[in-house]
CSV table of C-alpha atoms in Angstrom, one decimal:
chain,number,residue,atom,x,y,z
A,157,MET,CA,30.9,-16.0,-59.0
A,158,SER,CA,34.3,-17.7,-58.8
A,159,ARG,CA,37.6,-15.9,-59.2
A,160,LYS,CA,38.4,-17.4,-62.6
A,161,THR,CA,34.9,-16.5,-63.9
A,162,ALA,CA,35.3,-12.9,-62.6
A,163,GLN,CA,38.8,-12.7,-64.1
A,164,ALA,CA,37.5,-14.0,-67.5
A,165,SER,CA,34.7,-11.4,-67.4
A,166,ARG,CA,37.1,-8.6,-66.7
A,167,GLU,CA,39.4,-9.7,-69.5
A,168,LEU,CA,36.4,-9.8,-71.9
A,169,ARG,CA,35.4,-6.3,-70.9
A,170,GLY,CA,39.0,-5.2,-71.4
A,171,ILE,CA,39.1,-6.8,-75.0
A,172,ILE,CA,35.9,-5.0,-75.9
A,173,GLY,CA,37.2,-1.7,-74.5
A,174,LEU,CA,40.5,-2.1,-76.5
A,175,MET,CA,38.6,-2.9,-79.7
A,176,LEU,CA,36.5,0.3,-79.2
A,177,ALA,CA,39.6,2.3,-78.5
A,178,ALA,CA,41.3,0.9,-81.6
A,179,ALA,CA,38.2,1.8,-83.7
A,180,THR,CA,38.3,5.3,-82.3
A,181,VAL,CA,41.9,5.6,-83.3
A,182,VAL,CA,41.3,4.4,-86.8
A,183,GLY,CA,38.2,6.7,-87.2
A,184,ALA,CA,40.2,9.7,-86.0
A,185,SER,CA,43.0,8.9,-88.4
A,186,ALA,CA,40.6,8.7,-91.3
A,187,CYS,CA,38.9,12.0,-90.5
A,188,ARG,CA,42.3,13.7,-90.2
A,189,LYS,CA,43.5,12.7,-93.7
A,190,GLY,CA,44.2,15.8,-95.7
A,191,ASP,CA,44.4,17.9,-92.6
A,192,ALA,CA,47.8,19.4,-92.5
A,193,ASN,CA,47.6,20.3,-88.9
A,194,ALA,CA,46.4,16.8,-87.7
A,195,GLU,CA,48.7,14.8,-85.5
A,196,PRO,CA,50.1,11.5,-86.8
A,197,ALA,CA,48.0,8.4,-86.1
A,198,GLY,CA,50.7,6.9,-84.0
A,199,THR,CA,50.3,9.7,-81.4
A,200,GLU,CA,46.7,8.7,-80.5
A,201,SER,CA,46.4,7.3,-77.0
A,202,VAL,CA,44.6,4.0,-76.3
A,203,VAL,CA,42.1,4.4,-73.5
A,204,ILE,CA,41.8,1.6,-71.0
A,205,GLY,CA,39.8,1.3,-67.8
A,206,PRO,CA,41.2,1.3,-64.3
A,207,GLU,CA,40.4,-2.4,-64.0
A,208,ASN,CA,43.1,-3.1,-66.6
A,209,ILE,CA,46.0,-1.8,-64.5
A,210,VAL,CA,47.5,-2.6,-61.1
A,211,ILE,CA,50.1,-0.7,-59.0
A,212,VAL,CA,52.9,-3.0,-57.9
A,213,SER,CA,52.9,-3.0,-54.1
A,214,GLU,CA,55.1,-4.6,-51.5
A,215,GLN,CA,53.1,-7.0,-49.4
A,216,GLU,CA,53.6,-10.1,-47.3
A,217,ILE,CA,53.3,-13.3,-49.4
A,218,ARG,CA,53.0,-16.7,-47.9
A,219,THR,CA,53.1,-20.2,-49.4
A,220,GLY,CA,52.2,-23.6,-48.1
A,221,PRO,CA,49.8,-26.6,-48.5
A,222,ALA,CA,46.1,-25.9,-48.7
A,223,LEU,CA,43.8,-27.4,-46.1
A,224,SER,CA,40.1,-27.4,-45.2
A,225,GLY,CA,38.1,-28.8,-42.3
A,226,ALA,CA,35.6,-28.0,-39.5
A,227,LEU,CA,36.1,-25.9,-36.4
A,228,ALA,CA,35.6,-27.4,-33.0
A,229,PRO,CA,36.2,-26.2,-29.4
A,230,GLU,CA,39.6,-27.0,-28.1
A,231,ARG,CA,38.1,-28.2,-24.8
A,232,GLU,CA,34.8,-30.1,-24.7
A,233,ALA,CA,33.3,-32.5,-22.2
A,234,THR,CA,30.1,-34.6,-22.2
A,235,VAL,CA,28.8,-35.7,-18.8
A,236,ARG,CA,27.0,-39.1,-18.8
A,237,ALA,CA,24.9,-40.8,-16.2
A,238,GLU,CA,26.5,-43.4,-14.0
A,239,LEU,CA,23.4,-44.8,-12.5
A,240,SER,CA,19.7,-45.4,-13.3
A,241,ALA,CA,17.5,-42.7,-11.9
A,242,PRO,CA,14.8,-40.2,-12.9
A,243,VAL,CA,15.8,-36.6,-13.6
A,244,VAL,CA,14.4,-34.4,-10.8
A,245,GLU,CA,15.6,-30.9,-12.0
A,246,THR,CA,17.6,-29.2,-14.8
A,247,LEU,CA,19.1,-26.0,-13.7
A,248,ILE,CA,20.7,-24.9,-17.0
A,249,ASP,CA,19.8,-24.7,-20.7
A,250,GLN,CA,21.7,-24.6,-24.0
A,251,GLY,CA,23.8,-21.5,-24.6
A,252,GLN,CA,24.1,-20.7,-20.9
A,253,ARG,CA,27.6,-20.0,-19.5
A,254,VAL,CA,28.5,-22.0,-16.4
A,255,ALA,CA,31.4,-22.2,-14.0
A,256,ALA,CA,33.5,-25.2,-13.2
A,257,GLY,CA,31.8,-27.3,-10.5
A,258,GLN,CA,28.4,-25.5,-10.9
A,259,LEU,CA,25.4,-27.8,-10.3
A,260,LEU,CA,23.6,-28.4,-13.6
A,261,ILE,CA,21.2,-31.4,-13.1
A,262,ARG,CA,19.8,-33.3,-10.1
A,263,LEU,CA,18.8,-36.9,-10.3
A,264,ASP,CA,16.5,-38.6,-7.8
A,265,ASP,CA,18.6,-39.7,-4.8
A,266,THR,CA,15.9,-41.1,-2.5
A,267,ALA,CA,16.9,-44.7,-2.6
A,268,ILE,CA,20.6,-44.0,-2.8
A,269,ARG,CA,20.4,-41.6,0.2
A,270,ASP,CA,18.9,-44.4,2.3
A,271,GLN,CA,21.7,-46.7,1.3
A,272,ALA,CA,24.3,-44.1,2.2
A,273,LEU,CA,22.7,-43.6,5.7
A,274,SER,CA,22.7,-47.4,6.2
A,275,ALA,CA,26.3,-47.6,5.1
A,276,ARG,CA,27.3,-44.8,7.6
A,277,SER,CA,25.5,-46.7,10.4
A,278,ALA,CA,27.4,-49.9,9.5
A,279,VAL,CA,30.7,-48.0,9.7
A,280,THR,CA,29.7,-46.7,13.2
A,281,THR,CA,28.8,-50.2,14.4
A,282,ALA,CA,32.0,-51.7,13.0
A,283,GLN,CA,34.1,-49.0,14.7
A,284,ALA,CA,32.4,-49.7,18.0
A,285,ASN,CA,32.9,-53.5,17.7
A,286,LEU,CA,36.6,-52.9,16.9
A,287,THR,CA,37.0,-50.7,20.0
A,288,VAL,CA,35.4,-53.4,22.2
A,289,ALA,CA,37.6,-56.1,20.7
A,290,GLN,CA,40.7,-54.0,21.2
A,291,ASN,CA,39.8,-53.4,24.9
A,292,ASP,CA,39.3,-57.1,25.4
A,293,GLU,CA,42.6,-57.8,23.8
A,294,GLY,CA,44.3,-55.3,26.2
A,295,ARG,CA,42.8,-56.8,29.3
A,296,ASN,CA,43.6,-60.4,28.2
A,297,GLU,CA,47.2,-59.3,27.5
A,298,ALA,CA,47.5,-58.0,31.1
A,299,LEU,CA,45.9,-61.1,32.6
A,300,LEU,CA,48.3,-63.3,30.6
A,301,LYS,CA,51.2,-61.5,32.1
A,302,ALA,CA,49.8,-62.0,35.6
A,303,GLY,CA,49.3,-65.7,34.8
A,304,ALA,CA,45.5,-65.4,35.3
A,305,ILE,CA,44.4,-66.8,31.9
A,306,ALA,CA,45.7,-69.1,29.4
A,307,GLU,CA,47.5,-68.2,26.1
A,308,ARG,CA,44.5,-69.5,24.2
A,309,ALA,CA,42.2,-66.7,25.5
A,310,VAL,CA,44.7,-64.1,24.3
A,311,GLU,CA,44.8,-65.6,20.8
A,312,GLN,CA,41.0,-65.5,20.6
A,313,SER,CA,40.9,-61.9,21.6
A,314,ARG,CA,43.5,-61.1,18.9
A,315,ALA,CA,41.5,-62.9,16.3
A,316,GLN,CA,38.4,-60.9,17.3
A,317,VAL,CA,40.4,-57.6,16.8
A,318,THR,CA,41.5,-58.8,13.3
A,319,GLY,CA,37.9,-59.7,12.4
A,320,ALA,CA,36.6,-56.4,13.7
A,321,ARG,CA,39.1,-54.5,11.6
A,322,ALA,CA,38.1,-56.4,8.5
A,323,GLN,CA,34.4,-55.6,9.2
A,324,LEU,CA,35.2,-51.9,9.6
A,325,ALA,CA,37.2,-51.9,6.3
A,326,THR,CA,34.2,-53.5,4.5
A,327,ALA,CA,31.8,-51.1,6.1
A,328,GLN,CA,33.9,-48.1,5.1
A,329,ALA,CA,34.2,-49.3,1.5
A,330,GLN,CA,30.5,-49.8,1.3
A,331,ALA,CA,30.0,-46.3,2.7
A,332,ALA,CA,32.4,-44.8,0.2
A,333,SER,CA,30.6,-46.5,-2.7
A,334,ALA,CA,27.2,-45.2,-1.4
A,335,GLU,CA,28.6,-41.7,-1.1
A,336,LYS,CA,30.0,-41.9,-4.6
A,337,MET,CA,26.6,-43.0,-5.9
A,338,LEU,CA,25.0,-40.2,-4.0
A,339,SER,CA,27.4,-37.6,-5.5
A,340,ASN,CA,26.5,-39.0,-9.0
A,341,THR,CA,23.0,-37.8,-8.6
A,342,ARG,CA,24.4,-34.2,-8.6
A,343,ILE,CA,25.7,-33.4,-12.1
A,344,THR,CA,28.2,-30.6,-12.0
A,345,ALA,CA,30.1,-28.7,-14.8
A,346,PRO,CA,33.5,-30.4,-15.5
A,347,LEU,CA,34.9,-27.1,-16.8
A,348,ALA,CA,34.0,-23.5,-17.2
A,349,GLY,CA,32.3,-22.7,-20.5
A,350,ILE,CA,29.0,-22.8,-22.3
A,351,VAL,CA,26.4,-25.5,-22.4
A,352,SER,CA,26.1,-26.7,-26.0
A,353,ALA,CA,23.7,-29.6,-25.4
A,354,ARG,CA,21.3,-30.8,-22.7
A,355,PRO,CA,19.3,-33.7,-24.2
A,356,VAL,CA,17.4,-34.6,-21.0
A,357,ASN,CA,14.5,-32.9,-19.2
A,358,ALA,CA,13.0,-33.2,-15.8
A,359,GLY,CA,11.0,-36.5,-15.5
A,360,ASP,CA,13.2,-38.4,-17.9
A,361,VAL,CA,14.6,-41.7,-16.6
A,362,VAL,CA,18.3,-42.1,-17.5
A,363,SER,CA,20.5,-45.2,-17.4
A,364,PRO,CA,24.3,-45.6,-17.1
A,365,GLY,CA,25.9,-44.1,-20.2
A,366,THR,CA,23.1,-41.7,-21.1
A,367,ALA,CA,24.5,-38.3,-22.2
A,368,LEU,CA,23.2,-35.6,-19.8
A,369,VAL,CA,24.9,-32.4,-20.7
A,370,THR,CA,27.8,-31.2,-22.9
A,371,VAL,CA,30.0,-28.2,-21.9
A,372,VAL,CA,32.5,-26.5,-24.3
A,373,ASP,CA,35.1,-23.9,-23.7
A,374,PRO,CA,34.8,-21.5,-26.7
A,375,SER,CA,37.8,-19.4,-25.8
A,376,THR,CA,40.1,-21.6,-27.9
A,377,MET,CA,39.1,-23.3,-31.2
A,378,ARG,CA,40.8,-26.0,-33.2
A,379,LEU,CA,40.8,-26.7,-36.9
A,380,GLU,CA,41.1,-30.4,-37.9
A,381,ALA,CA,42.2,-30.8,-41.5
A,382,SER,CA,44.4,-33.0,-43.7
A,383,VAL,CA,47.3,-32.2,-46.0
A,384,PRO,CA,48.9,-34.4,-48.7
A,385,ALA,CA,51.8,-36.5,-47.5
A,386,GLU,CA,54.1,-35.0,-50.1
A,387,ALA,CA,53.5,-31.5,-48.5
A,388,LEU,CA,54.3,-32.7,-45.0
A,389,SER,CA,57.8,-31.2,-45.2
A,390,ALA,CA,56.2,-27.7,-45.3
A,391,VAL,CA,54.3,-28.4,-42.1
A,392,ARG,CA,55.9,-27.9,-38.7
A,393,LEU,CA,54.6,-27.4,-35.1
A,394,GLY,CA,53.9,-23.8,-34.5
A,395,ALA,CA,53.6,-22.9,-38.2
A,396,PRO,CA,50.9,-20.2,-38.8
A,397,VAL,CA,47.7,-21.2,-40.5
A,398,ASP,CA,45.7,-18.6,-42.4
A,399,PHE,CA,42.1,-19.4,-43.2
A,400,SER,CA,38.6,-18.1,-43.9
A,401,VAL,CA,35.4,-19.3,-42.2
A,402,THR,CA,31.9,-19.8,-43.7
A,403,GLY,CA,29.8,-17.0,-42.4
A,404,TYR,CA,32.6,-14.5,-42.2
A,405,PRO,CA,33.5,-13.9,-45.9
A,406,ASN,CA,35.5,-10.7,-45.4
A,407,ARG,CA,37.6,-11.8,-42.4
A,408,HIS,CA,40.7,-13.9,-42.2
A,409,PHE,CA,41.8,-15.8,-39.1
A,410,THR,CA,45.2,-17.0,-38.0
A,411,GLY,CA,46.1,-20.0,-35.9
A,412,ARG,CA,49.1,-22.3,-35.1
A,413,VAL,CA,49.7,-25.9,-35.9
A,414,THR,CA,49.7,-27.7,-32.5
A,415,ARG,CA,49.6,-31.4,-33.5
A,416,VAL,CA,50.6,-33.5,-36.5
A,417,ASN,CA,49.4,-37.1,-36.8
A,418,PRO,CA,52.5,-39.4,-37.1
A,419,ILE,CA,50.6,-41.8,-39.4
A,420,ALA,CA,49.2,-41.0,-42.9
A,421,ASP,CA,45.9,-42.3,-43.9
A,422,PRO,CA,46.7,-45.5,-46.0
A,423,ALA,CA,43.7,-44.9,-48.3
A,424,THR,CA,44.1,-41.1,-49.1
A,425,ARG,CA,47.8,-40.6,-48.2
A,426,GLN,CA,46.7,-37.5,-46.2
A,427,VAL,CA,48.1,-36.5,-42.9
A,428,ARG,CA,45.9,-35.2,-40.2
A,429,ILE,CA,46.9,-32.0,-38.5
A,430,ILE,CA,45.3,-29.8,-35.8
A,431,ALA,CA,45.6,-26.1,-35.6
A,432,SER,CA,44.6,-24.0,-32.6
A,433,LEU,CA,43.5,-20.4,-32.6
A,434,PRO,CA,42.3,-18.0,-29.9
A,435,ASN,CA,38.6,-17.0,-29.9
A,436,THR,CA,38.6,-14.4,-27.2
A,437,GLY,CA,35.7,-12.5,-28.6
A,438,GLY,CA,33.6,-15.6,-29.1
A,439,THR,CA,33.1,-14.9,-32.8
A,440,LEU,CA,33.7,-18.4,-34.0
A,441,VAL,CA,31.5,-21.4,-33.2
A,442,GLY,CA,32.1,-25.1,-33.6
A,443,GLY,CA,30.9,-26.9,-36.7
A,444,LEU,CA,31.7,-24.0,-39.2
A,445,PHE,CA,33.6,-25.0,-42.3
A,446,ALA,CA,37.1,-23.4,-42.8
A,447,GLU,CA,39.6,-23.4,-45.6
A,448,GLY,CA,43.0,-21.9,-45.9
A,449,ARG,CA,46.7,-23.0,-45.9
A,450,VAL,CA,49.7,-23.6,-43.7
A,451,SER,CA,52.1,-20.6,-44.2
A,452,SER,CA,55.4,-22.5,-44.5
A,453,GLU,CA,57.3,-19.6,-46.0
A,454,SER,CA,56.6,-15.9,-45.6
A,455,HIS,CA,58.3,-12.6,-46.4
A,456,ARG,CA,57.6,-9.1,-47.9
A,457,ALA,CA,58.2,-8.5,-51.6
A,458,PRO,CA,56.8,-6.7,-54.6
A,459,ILE,CA,53.5,-8.6,-55.5
A,460,VAL,CA,51.5,-8.6,-58.8
A,461,PRO,CA,48.4,-10.6,-59.8
A,462,GLN,CA,49.2,-13.7,-61.9
A,463,SER,CA,47.0,-12.2,-64.7
A,464,ALA,CA,49.6,-9.5,-65.1
A,465,VAL,CA,52.4,-11.9,-66.0
A,466,ASP,CA,52.9,-13.5,-69.5
A,467,GLU,CA,54.7,-16.8,-69.1
A,468,ARG,CA,54.4,-18.0,-72.6
A,469,GLY,CA,57.9,-16.9,-73.7
A,470,LEU,CA,61.3,-18.1,-72.7
A,471,ARG,CA,61.2,-15.7,-69.8
A,472,PRO,CA,58.1,-14.3,-68.0
A,473,SER,CA,57.3,-10.7,-68.7
A,474,VAL,CA,54.9,-7.9,-67.9
A,475,VAL,CA,53.7,-4.8,-69.8
A,476,ARG,CA,54.6,-1.8,-67.7
A,477,LEU,CA,53.2,1.7,-68.2
A,478,LYS,CA,56.0,4.3,-68.0
A,479,ASN,CA,55.8,7.9,-69.0
A,480,GLY,CA,52.4,7.3,-70.5
A,481,ARG,CA,53.6,4.5,-72.9
A,482,THR,CA,53.7,0.8,-72.7
A,483,GLU,CA,56.9,-1.3,-72.5
A,484,LYS,CA,57.5,-5.0,-72.2
A,485,THR,CA,59.7,-5.9,-69.3
A,486,GLU,CA,61.1,-9.3,-68.5
A,487,VAL,CA,60.8,-10.3,-64.8
A,488,SER,CA,62.0,-12.9,-62.4
A,489,LEU,CA,59.4,-14.6,-60.3
A,490,GLY,CA,59.5,-16.0,-56.7
A,491,LEU,CA,56.9,-17.4,-54.5
A,492,ARG,CA,53.3,-17.9,-55.7
A,493,ASP,CA,50.2,-17.6,-53.6
A,494,ALA,CA,47.5,-19.8,-55.1
A,495,ALA,CA,44.9,-18.6,-52.6
A,496,SER,CA,45.1,-14.9,-53.6
A,497,GLU,CA,46.4,-15.7,-57.2
A,498,THR,CA,49.4,-13.4,-56.8
A,499,VAL,CA,53.1,-13.9,-57.5
A,500,GLU,CA,56.3,-12.4,-56.1
A,501,VAL,CA,58.5,-10.4,-58.6
A,502,THR,CA,62.1,-10.5,-57.6
A,503,GLN,CA,63.5,-8.6,-60.5
A,504,GLY,CA,62.2,-6.4,-63.3
A,505,VAL,CA,59.6,-4.2,-61.6
A,506,ALA,CA,59.5,-2.4,-58.3
A,507,ALA,CA,56.9,-1.2,-55.9
A,508,GLY,CA,55.0,1.8,-57.3
A,509,ASP,CA,55.3,0.6,-61.0
A,510,THR,CA,52.1,0.3,-63.0
A,511,VAL,CA,51.5,-2.9,-65.0
A,512,LEU,CA,48.7,-3.9,-67.3
A,513,LEU,CA,46.3,-6.8,-66.6
A,514,GLY,CA,44.6,-9.4,-68.8
A,515,ALA,CA,43.7,-8.3,-72.3
A,516,ALA,CA,45.5,-5.0,-71.9
A,517,ARG,CA,48.8,-6.9,-72.1
A,518,GLY,CA,48.2,-7.2,-75.8
A,519,ILE,CA,48.8,-3.5,-76.4
A,520,SER,CA,52.0,-3.1,-78.5
A,521,ALA,CA,55.1,-1.8,-76.8
A,522,GLY,CA,55.6,2.0,-77.2
A,523,THR,CA,51.8,2.7,-77.5
A,524,PRO,CA,50.6,5.8,-75.7
A,525,VAL,CA,48.0,4.7,-73.1
A,526,ARG,CA,45.5,6.8,-71.1
A,527,VAL,CA,43.6,5.4,-68.1
A,528,SER,CA,40.0,6.5,-68.0
A,529,ALA,CA,38.6,7.9,-64.7
A,530,PRO,CA,36.4,5.4,-62.8
A,531,SER,CA,32.7,6.2,-62.8
A,532,ASP,CA,30.0,4.6,-60.6
A,533,VAL,CA,27.2,6.4,-62.4
A,534,LYS,CA,24.9,4.0,-64.2
A,535,LYS,CA,23.5,5.3,-67.5
C-alpha cells in the first residue's frame, strides 16, 4: 500500500471516529435534557484515536533532488583470453573470495611452451655468435695496429658484430613474446575480491576476447543515477546521499557523491552522477535497485507531518491540543522533505507540542478532546 493510500485510509477512519464521537455527544445531550445536574453539552469531550495526533519532535531534515538507479561494485574487472587454447583447469567458482594474483584458470600451454623453449635457445645461440664476433673484432683491431692486416678485414669484423647484435635483439624480442604468451595461459586475479562470473569450464576452447572470469571488490559500492539539470545546483562533490535498497525495506544507507558528469543528456536533460558508499559488512550486492535523494541542505528543527498542516488559508496553520482543548495556531514553514512527507516548522509550535492530523483538524477551536488509549486486541 502506498503512503498516500495509507494516509487516505487513516483520514477516513478519523472522519468515521469523529462522526461517532459527535453522535455520542448529541445523544448524551438529548438524554440529559431536563436533568438539572447534567453538564452543559459544550463540556462533552470529543474522543479521537492516537493515530489522529502527533507529538512535534526535533529531528534532522534534509532536502535535495530525488534519484534512483542500480548498485554496482566500485571496482570490477573481467579477464579475457588473449590467445586461442583449450581450458585445462578451473580452480575457482562463482562466489569464491580470491586474492590479488591468485591463479584462477589454466589454459593448455603445450605448443606455446615449445615455442618459448625454442625462443630461449635462439637467444643463447645469438648471444654466442655475438661473443665470437666481438672476439674476432678485438683480434683484428690488434692486428691492424701491428700492420698485419688491412683495414678492410677490420671493417668486416665490425659489420659482423653489428649483425650479431641485431640477431640477439630479434631473438630476445621473440623470446619475450613467447614468455608473454606462456604467461597468458595462467589466468590470475587482477584484484582481491569475489568471483562474480566464470562462464568457461574445463574442456572449452577459447579465442582472443573470450570472457574467462569476472572479479569484483564488494567492499565499496557505487550508485549510478541521474538528476534533473535544473537541480544540479543542489549537487556537489562530497554531498551525502540517503537511499533505500530493494530487499532491505527497513534500512537506510548513506553514501557520498564522488563524480558528476559534466555533460547533460540532450534527450532527457538529466545529469549522470555517481555516489560511493562503504559496504564493509558485505550486505549490499550489485544489481539491486536503490532510490533516495541528495541531501543538499540539512539541519535539526521541529518537524511535523505534512498532513498536520492546513495551507488553504492566507497563512498555514495547525490545530494544537493544549490543556485538553483544541486551538488553531498559525505557523511558519521551512524545509520540506518529500521522501518522508514531513515539513519543518520554524515558528508557531515547539518540540513537545501535540497537533492533530488529517480529519481531526476539522474539530472546532476550543473543543475539549480526549485521546483514546491504543488497543491491539481484535474483537
